[in-house]
mmCIF file of C-alpha atoms in Angstrom:
data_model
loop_
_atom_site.group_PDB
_atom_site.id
_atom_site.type_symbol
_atom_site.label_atom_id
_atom_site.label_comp_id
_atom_site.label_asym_id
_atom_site.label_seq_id
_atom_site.Cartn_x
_atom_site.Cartn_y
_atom_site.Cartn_z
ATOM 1 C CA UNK A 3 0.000 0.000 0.000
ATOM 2 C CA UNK A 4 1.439 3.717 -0.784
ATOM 3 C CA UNK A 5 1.055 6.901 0.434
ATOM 4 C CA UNK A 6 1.888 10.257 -0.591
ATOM 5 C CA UNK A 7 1.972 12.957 1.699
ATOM 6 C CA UNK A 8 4.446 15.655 3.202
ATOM 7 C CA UNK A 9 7.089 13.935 5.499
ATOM 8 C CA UNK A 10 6.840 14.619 9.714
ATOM 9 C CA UNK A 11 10.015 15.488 12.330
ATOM 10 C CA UNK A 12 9.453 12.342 13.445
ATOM 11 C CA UNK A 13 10.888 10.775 9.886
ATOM 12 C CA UNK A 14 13.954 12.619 9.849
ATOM 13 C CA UNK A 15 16.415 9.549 10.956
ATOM 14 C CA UNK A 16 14.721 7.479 8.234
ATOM 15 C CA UNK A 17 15.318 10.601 5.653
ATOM 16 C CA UNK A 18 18.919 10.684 6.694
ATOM 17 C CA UNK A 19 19.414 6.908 5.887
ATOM 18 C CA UNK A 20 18.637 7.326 2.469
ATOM 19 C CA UNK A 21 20.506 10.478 2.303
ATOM 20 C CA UNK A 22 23.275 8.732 2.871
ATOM 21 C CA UNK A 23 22.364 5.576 0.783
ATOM 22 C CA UNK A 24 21.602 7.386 -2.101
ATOM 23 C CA UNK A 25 24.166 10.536 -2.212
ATOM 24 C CA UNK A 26 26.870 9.188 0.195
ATOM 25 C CA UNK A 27 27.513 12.673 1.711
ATOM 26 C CA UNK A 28 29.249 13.233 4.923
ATOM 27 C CA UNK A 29 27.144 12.634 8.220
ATOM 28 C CA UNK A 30 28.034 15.963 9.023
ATOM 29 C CA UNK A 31 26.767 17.710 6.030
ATOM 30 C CA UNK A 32 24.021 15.686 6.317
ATOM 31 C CA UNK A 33 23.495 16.797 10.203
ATOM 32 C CA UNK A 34 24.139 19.875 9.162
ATOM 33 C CA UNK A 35 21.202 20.177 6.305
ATOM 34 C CA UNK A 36 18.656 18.731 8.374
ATOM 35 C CA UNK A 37 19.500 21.208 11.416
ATOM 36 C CA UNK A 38 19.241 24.135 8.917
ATOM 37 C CA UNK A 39 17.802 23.473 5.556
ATOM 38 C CA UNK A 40 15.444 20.995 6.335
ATOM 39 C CA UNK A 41 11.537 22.172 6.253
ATOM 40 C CA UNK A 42 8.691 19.491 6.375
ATOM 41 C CA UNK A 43 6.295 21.712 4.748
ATOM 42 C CA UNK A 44 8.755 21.241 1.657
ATOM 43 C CA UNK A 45 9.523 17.890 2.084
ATOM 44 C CA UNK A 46 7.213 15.172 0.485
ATOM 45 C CA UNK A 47 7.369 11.432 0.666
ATOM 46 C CA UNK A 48 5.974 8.250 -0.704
ATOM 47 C CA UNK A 49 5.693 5.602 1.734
ATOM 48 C CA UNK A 50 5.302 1.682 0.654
ATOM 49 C CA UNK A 51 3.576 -0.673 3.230
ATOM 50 C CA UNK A 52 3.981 2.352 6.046
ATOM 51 C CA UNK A 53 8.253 2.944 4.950
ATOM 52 C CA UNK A 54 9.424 5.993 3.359
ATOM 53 C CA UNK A 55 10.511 4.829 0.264
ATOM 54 C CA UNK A 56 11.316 7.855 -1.997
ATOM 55 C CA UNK A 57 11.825 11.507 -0.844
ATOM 56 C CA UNK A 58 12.478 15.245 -2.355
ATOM 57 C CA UNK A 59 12.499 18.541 -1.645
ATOM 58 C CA UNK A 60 10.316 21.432 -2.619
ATOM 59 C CA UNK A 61 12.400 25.264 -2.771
ATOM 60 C CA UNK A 62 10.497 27.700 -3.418
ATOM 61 C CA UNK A 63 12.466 30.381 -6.257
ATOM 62 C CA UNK A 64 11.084 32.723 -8.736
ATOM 63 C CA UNK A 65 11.206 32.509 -12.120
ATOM 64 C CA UNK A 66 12.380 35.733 -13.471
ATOM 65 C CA UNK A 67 11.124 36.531 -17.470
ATOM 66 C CA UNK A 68 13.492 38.720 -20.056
ATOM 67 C CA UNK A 69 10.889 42.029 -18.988
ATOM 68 C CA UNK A 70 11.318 41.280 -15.369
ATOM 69 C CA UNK A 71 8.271 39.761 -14.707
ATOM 70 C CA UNK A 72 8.303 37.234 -11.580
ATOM 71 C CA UNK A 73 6.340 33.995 -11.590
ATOM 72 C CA UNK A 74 6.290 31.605 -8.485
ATOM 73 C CA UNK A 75 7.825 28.334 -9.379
ATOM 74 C CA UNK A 76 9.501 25.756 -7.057
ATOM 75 C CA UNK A 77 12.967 23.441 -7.424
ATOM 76 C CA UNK A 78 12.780 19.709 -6.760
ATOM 77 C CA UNK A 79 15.956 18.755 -4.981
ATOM 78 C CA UNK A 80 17.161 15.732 -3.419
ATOM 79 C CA UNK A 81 15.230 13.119 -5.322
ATOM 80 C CA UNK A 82 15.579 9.937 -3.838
ATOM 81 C CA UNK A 83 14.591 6.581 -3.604
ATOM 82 C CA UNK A 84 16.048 3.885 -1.049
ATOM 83 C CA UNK A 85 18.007 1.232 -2.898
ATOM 84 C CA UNK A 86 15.580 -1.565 -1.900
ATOM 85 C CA UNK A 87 12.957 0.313 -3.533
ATOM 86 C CA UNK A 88 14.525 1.174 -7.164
ATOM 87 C CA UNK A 89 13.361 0.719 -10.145
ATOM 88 C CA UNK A 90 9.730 0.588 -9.541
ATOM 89 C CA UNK A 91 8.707 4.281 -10.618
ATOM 90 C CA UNK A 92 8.504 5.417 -7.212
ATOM 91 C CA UNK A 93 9.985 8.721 -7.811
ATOM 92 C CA UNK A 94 8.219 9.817 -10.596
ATOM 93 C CA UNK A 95 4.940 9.325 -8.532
ATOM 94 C CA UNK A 96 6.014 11.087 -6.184
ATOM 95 C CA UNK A 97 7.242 14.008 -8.712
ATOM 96 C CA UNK A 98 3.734 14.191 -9.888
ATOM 97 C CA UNK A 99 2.325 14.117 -6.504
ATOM 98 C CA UNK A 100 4.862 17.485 -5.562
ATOM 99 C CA UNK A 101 3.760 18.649 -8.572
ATOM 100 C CA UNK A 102 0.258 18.685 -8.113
ATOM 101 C CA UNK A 103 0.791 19.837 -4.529
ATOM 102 C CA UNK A 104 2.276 22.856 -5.880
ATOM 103 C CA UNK A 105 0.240 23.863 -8.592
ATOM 104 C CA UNK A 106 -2.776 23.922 -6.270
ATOM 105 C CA UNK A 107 -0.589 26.338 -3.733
ATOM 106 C CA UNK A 108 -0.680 28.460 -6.877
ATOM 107 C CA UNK A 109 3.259 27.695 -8.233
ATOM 108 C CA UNK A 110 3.144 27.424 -11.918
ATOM 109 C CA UNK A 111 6.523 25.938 -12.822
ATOM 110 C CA UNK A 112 8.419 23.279 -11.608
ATOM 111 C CA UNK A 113 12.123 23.088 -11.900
ATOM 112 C CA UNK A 114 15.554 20.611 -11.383
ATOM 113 C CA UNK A 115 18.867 19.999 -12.097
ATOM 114 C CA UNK A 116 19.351 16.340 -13.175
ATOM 115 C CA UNK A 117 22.875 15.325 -11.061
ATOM 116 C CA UNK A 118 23.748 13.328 -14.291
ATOM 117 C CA UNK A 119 23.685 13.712 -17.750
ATOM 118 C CA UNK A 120 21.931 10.240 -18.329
ATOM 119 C CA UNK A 121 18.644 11.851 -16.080
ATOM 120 C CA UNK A 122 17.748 14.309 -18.580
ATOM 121 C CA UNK A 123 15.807 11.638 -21.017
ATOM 122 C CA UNK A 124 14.483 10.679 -17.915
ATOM 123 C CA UNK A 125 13.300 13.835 -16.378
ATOM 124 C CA UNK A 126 11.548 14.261 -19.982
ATOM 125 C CA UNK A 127 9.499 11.852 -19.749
ATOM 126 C CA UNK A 128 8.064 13.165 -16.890
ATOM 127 C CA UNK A 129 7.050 16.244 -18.586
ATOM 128 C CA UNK A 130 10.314 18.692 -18.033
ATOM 129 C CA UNK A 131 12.685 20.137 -20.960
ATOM 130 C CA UNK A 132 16.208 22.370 -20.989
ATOM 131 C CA UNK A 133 15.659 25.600 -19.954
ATOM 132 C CA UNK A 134 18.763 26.436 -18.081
ATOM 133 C CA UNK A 135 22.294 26.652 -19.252
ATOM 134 C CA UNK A 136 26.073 26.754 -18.029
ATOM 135 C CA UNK A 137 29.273 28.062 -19.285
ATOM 136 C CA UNK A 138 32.280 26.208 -17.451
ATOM 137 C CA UNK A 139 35.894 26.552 -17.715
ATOM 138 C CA UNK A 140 38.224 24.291 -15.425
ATOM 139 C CA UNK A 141 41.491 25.752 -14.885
ATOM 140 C CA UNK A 142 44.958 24.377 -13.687
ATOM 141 C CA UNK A 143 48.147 25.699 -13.194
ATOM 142 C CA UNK A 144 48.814 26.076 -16.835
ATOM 143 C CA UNK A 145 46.594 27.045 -18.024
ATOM 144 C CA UNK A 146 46.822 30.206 -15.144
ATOM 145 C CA UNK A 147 49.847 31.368 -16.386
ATOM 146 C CA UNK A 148 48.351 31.409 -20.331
ATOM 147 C CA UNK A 149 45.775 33.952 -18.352
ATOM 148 C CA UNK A 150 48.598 35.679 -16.604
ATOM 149 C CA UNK A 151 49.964 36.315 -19.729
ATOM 150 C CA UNK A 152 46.580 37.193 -21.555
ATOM 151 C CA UNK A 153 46.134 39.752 -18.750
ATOM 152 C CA UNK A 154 49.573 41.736 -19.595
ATOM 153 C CA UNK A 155 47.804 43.437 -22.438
ATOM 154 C CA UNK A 156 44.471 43.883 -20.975
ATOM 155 C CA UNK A 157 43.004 47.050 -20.106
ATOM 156 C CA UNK A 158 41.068 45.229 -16.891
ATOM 157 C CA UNK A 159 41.944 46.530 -13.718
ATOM 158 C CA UNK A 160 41.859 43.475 -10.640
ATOM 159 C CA UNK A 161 38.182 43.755 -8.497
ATOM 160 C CA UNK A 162 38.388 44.003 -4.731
ATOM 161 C CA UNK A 163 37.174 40.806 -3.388
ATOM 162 C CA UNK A 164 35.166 41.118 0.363
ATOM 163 C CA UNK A 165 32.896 38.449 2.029
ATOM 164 C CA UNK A 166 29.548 39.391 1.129
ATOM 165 C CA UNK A 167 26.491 39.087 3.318
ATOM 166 C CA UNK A 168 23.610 36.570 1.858
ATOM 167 C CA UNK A 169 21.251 39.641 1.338
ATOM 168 C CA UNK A 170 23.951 41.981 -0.244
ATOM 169 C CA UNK A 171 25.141 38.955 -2.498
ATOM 170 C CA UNK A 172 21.750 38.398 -3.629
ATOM 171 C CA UNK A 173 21.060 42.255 -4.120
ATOM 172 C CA UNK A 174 24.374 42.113 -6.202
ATOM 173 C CA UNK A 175 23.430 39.022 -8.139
ATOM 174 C CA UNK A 176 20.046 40.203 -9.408
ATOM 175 C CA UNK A 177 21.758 43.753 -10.886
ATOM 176 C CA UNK A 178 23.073 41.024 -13.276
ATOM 177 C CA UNK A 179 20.397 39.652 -14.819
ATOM 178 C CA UNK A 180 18.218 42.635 -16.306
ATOM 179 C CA UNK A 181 16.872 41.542 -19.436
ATOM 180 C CA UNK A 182 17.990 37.825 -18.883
ATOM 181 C CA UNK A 183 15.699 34.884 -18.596
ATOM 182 C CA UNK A 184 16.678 33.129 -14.873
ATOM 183 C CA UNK A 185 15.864 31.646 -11.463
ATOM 184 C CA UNK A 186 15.765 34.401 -8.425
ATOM 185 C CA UNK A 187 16.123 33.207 -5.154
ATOM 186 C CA UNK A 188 15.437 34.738 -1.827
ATOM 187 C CA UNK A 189 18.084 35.634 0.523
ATOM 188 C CA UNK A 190 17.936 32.549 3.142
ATOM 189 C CA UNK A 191 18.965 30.107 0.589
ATOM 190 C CA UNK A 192 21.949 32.108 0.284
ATOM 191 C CA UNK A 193 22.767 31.896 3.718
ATOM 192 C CA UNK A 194 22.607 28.394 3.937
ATOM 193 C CA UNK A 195 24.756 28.428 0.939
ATOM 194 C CA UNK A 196 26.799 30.578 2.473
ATOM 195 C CA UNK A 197 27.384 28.502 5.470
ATOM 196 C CA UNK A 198 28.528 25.204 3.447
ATOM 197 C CA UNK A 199 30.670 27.595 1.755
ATOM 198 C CA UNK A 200 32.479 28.686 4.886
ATOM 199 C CA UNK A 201 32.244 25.115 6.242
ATOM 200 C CA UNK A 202 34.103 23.908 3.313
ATOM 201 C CA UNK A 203 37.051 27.049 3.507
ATOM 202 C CA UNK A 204 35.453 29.386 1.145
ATOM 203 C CA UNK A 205 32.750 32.022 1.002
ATOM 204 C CA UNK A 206 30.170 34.079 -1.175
ATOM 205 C CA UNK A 207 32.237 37.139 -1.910
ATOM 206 C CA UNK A 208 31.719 40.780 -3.699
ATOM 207 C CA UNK A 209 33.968 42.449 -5.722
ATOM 208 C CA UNK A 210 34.227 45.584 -6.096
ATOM 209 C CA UNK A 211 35.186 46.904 -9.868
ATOM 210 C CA UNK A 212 35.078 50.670 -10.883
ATOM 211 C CA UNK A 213 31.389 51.551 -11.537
ATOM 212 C CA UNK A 214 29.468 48.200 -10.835
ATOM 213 C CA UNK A 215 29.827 45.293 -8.817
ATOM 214 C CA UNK A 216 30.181 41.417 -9.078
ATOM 215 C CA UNK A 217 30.341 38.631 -7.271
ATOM 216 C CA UNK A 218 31.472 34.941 -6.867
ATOM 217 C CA UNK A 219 29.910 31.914 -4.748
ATOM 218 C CA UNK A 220 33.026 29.758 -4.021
ATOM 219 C CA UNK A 221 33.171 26.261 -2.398
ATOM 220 C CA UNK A 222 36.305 23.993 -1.894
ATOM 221 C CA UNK A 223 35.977 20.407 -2.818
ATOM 222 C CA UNK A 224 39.542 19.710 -1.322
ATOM 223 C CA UNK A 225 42.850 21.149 -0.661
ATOM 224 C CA UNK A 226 43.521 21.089 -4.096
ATOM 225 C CA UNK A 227 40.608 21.982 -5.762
ATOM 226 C CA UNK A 228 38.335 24.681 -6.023
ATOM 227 C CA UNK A 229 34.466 25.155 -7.420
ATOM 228 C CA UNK A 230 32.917 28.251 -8.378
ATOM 229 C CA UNK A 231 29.413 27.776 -8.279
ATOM 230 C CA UNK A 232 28.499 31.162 -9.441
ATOM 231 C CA UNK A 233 30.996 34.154 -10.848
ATOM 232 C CA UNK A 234 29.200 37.308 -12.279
ATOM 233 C CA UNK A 235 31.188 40.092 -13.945
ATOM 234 C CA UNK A 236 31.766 41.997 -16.794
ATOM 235 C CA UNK A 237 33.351 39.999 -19.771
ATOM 236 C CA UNK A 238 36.458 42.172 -19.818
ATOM 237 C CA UNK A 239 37.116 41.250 -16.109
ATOM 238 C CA UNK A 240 36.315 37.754 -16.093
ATOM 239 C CA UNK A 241 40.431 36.841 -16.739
ATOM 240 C CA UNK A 242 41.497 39.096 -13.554
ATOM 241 C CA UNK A 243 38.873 37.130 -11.480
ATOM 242 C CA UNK A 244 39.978 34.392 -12.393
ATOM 243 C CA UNK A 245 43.507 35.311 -11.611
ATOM 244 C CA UNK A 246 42.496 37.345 -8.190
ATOM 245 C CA UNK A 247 40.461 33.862 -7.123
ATOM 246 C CA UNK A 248 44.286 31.626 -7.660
ATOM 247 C CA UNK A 249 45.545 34.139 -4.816
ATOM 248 C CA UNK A 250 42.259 34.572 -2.676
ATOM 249 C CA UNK A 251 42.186 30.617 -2.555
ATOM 250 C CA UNK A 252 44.916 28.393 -3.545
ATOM 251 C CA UNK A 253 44.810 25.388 -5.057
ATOM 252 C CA UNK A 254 45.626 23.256 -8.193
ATOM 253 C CA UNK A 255 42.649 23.240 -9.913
ATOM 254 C CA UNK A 256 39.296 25.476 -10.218
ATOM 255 C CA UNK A 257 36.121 25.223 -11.923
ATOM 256 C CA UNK A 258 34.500 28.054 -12.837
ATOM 257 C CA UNK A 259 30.697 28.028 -13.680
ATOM 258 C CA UNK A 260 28.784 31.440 -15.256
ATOM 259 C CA UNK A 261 25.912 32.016 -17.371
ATOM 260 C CA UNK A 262 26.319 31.014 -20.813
ATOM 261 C CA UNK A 263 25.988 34.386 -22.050
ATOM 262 C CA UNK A 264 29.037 35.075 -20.157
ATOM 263 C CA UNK A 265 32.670 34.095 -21.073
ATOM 264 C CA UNK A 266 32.391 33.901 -24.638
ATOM 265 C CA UNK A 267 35.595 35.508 -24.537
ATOM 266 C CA UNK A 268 37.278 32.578 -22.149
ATOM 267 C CA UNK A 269 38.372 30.149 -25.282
ATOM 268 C CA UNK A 270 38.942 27.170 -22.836
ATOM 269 C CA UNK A 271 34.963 27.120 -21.602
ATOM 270 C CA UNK A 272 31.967 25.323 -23.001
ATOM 271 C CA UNK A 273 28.213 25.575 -22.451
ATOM 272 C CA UNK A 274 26.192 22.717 -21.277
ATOM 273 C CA UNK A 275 22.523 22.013 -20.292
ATOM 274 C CA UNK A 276 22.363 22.185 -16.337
ATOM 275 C CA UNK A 277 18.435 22.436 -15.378
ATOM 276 C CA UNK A 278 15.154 21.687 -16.437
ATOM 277 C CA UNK A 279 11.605 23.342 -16.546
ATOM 278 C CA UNK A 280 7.985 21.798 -16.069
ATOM 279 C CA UNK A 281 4.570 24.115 -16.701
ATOM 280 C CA UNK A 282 2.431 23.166 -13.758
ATOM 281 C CA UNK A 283 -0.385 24.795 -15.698
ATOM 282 C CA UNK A 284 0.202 21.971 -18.905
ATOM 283 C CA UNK A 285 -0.599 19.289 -16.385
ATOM 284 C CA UNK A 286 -3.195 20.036 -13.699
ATOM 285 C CA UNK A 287 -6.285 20.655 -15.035
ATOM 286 C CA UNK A 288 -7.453 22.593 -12.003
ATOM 287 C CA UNK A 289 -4.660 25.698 -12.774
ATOM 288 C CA UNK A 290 -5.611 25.088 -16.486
ATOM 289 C CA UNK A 291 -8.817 26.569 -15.493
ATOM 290 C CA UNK A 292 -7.972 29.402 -13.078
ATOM 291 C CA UNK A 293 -4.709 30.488 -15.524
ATOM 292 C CA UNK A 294 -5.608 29.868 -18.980
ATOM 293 C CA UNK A 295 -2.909 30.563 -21.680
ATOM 294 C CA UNK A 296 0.112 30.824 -19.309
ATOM 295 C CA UNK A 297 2.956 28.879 -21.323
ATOM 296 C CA UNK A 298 6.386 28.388 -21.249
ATOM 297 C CA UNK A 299 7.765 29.213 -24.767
ATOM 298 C CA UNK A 300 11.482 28.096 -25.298
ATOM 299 C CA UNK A 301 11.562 30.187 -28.252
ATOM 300 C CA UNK A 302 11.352 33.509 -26.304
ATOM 301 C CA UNK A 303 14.638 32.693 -24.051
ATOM 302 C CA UNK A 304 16.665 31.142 -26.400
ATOM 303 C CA UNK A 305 19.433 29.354 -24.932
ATOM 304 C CA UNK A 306 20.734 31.664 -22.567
ATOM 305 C CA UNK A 307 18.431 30.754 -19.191
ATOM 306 C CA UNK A 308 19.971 30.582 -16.128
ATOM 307 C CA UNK A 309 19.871 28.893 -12.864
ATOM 308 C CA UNK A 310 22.699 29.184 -10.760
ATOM 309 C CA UNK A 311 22.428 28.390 -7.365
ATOM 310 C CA UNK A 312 21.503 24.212 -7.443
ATOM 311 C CA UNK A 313 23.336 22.828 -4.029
ATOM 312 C CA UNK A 314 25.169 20.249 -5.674
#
């Protein structure tokens, strides 16, 4: 027998057992999402013969139109189902059951970001398509001294990197995206972000430039690497960012991540498909009714959408 329903306190323990099982985190990252992240209003589960057998979570975001027009829309995150459990559909029930929960709370799009390549086909066949889009570059030691040397001629001048507040970073993020399809998030995911980014060694910083600011959402993966989940600035900057980010946190390796209409200049980076979109209102009848002709048209956006902040 299954049920569907939004998870209780009481089910945390079993919710951290397949946290583990399924994305093999650290017990205290995983401690430390259920003391601070963790929401049962957001949180919905399918249970099989009375045992939670899949899980996911429910973040509420905005999605932001080229105009500037904000629409409610929520993030799916932490999709899982126990191992015993597999291969029986269970999560895509429970999808549609999230789904439906939030399209009669009045959300009208639904959103994710597939942790593997091989889940896209997958996630379209329960109703989502590519909407959102990276540009990455990875960058060693090498290939930081072909950027040294790239700089010498550049008319940039280095940013002033500070730790940022979550409120200030998120103030800072959205003067980058006028005009620009994305995802707009309000400011206590950044603080939670901002938390695993200091637990790991790094931070959400601001730079100061002449005339505007940017910013960069940093974590560190280990003592040699680096990931930059998010890095706004001007194109003619990006290289001394890069650069400035070697010195503000040293390591072998970095990944950078941007939107994909940034960096076209950066000849070592590539674009990829990173998230996905559902319209609530193309599969509940019930908002069909209340918001008729709302649609998601890819056409409109192009490629260039962007969702940044994913917690992976």
């Amino acid at each position: 027998m299954k049920e569907l329903r939004l998870s209780k306190e009481t089910e945390i323990p079993r919710l951290k057992e397949m946290w583990k099982l399924c994305f093999g985190d650290e017990d205290s990252y995983i401690d430390y999402y259920f003391a601070h992240r963790y929401r049962q209003e957001d949180t919905a589960v399918l249970l099989s013969d009375g045992k939670i057998a899949s899980m996911l979570t429910m973040i509420p975001v905005w999605l932001v139109l080229p105009q500037g027009e904000k629409i409610k829309a929520s993030m799916l995150y932490a999709i899982a189902t126990h191992p015993q459990y597999q291969g029986r559909g269970l999560a895509g029930e429970l999808m549609d059951f999230a789904n439906d929960h939030l399209a009669e709370k009045g959300t009208s799009f639904s959103m994710l970001v597939p942790a593997e390549k091989s889940l896209f086909r997958f996630y379209q066949r329960q109703g989502y398509q590519e909407a959102f889009y990276l540009r990455e570059i990875k960058v060693d030691d090498r290939q930081m001294k072909e950027l040294q040397r790239t700089a010498l001629g550049a008319a940039s001048i280095a940013g002033k990197f500070y730790h940022a507040g979550p409120e200030e970073y998120n103030k800072i993020r959205e003067s980058h995206f006028r005009n620009h399809f994305h995802v707009a998030y309000e400011a206590d995911e950044f603080s939670y972000q901002k938390k695993i980014s200091q637990l790991s060694g790094a931070d959400l910083y601001g730079i100061d430039f002449p005339g505007y600011q940017g910013c960069m959402l940093a974590e560190r993966i280990d003592e040699d690497k680096v990931l930059i989940k998010e890095l706004l600035a001007s194109e003619k900057d990006l290289v001394s960012v890069i650069l400035e980010t070697a010195k503000l946190l040293p390591a072998a390796e970095y990944f950078f991540r941007m939107p994909a209409f940034l960096g076209q200049s950066l000849e070592a980076s590539s674009v990829r498909p990173f998230g996905m979109i559902r319209n609530l209102h193309d599969h509940s009848q019930w908002r069909k009714e209340k918001v008729p002709g709302l649609k998601f048209d890819q056409s409109e956006v192009g490629s260039s959408g962007y969702l940044g902040l994913a917690f992976d």
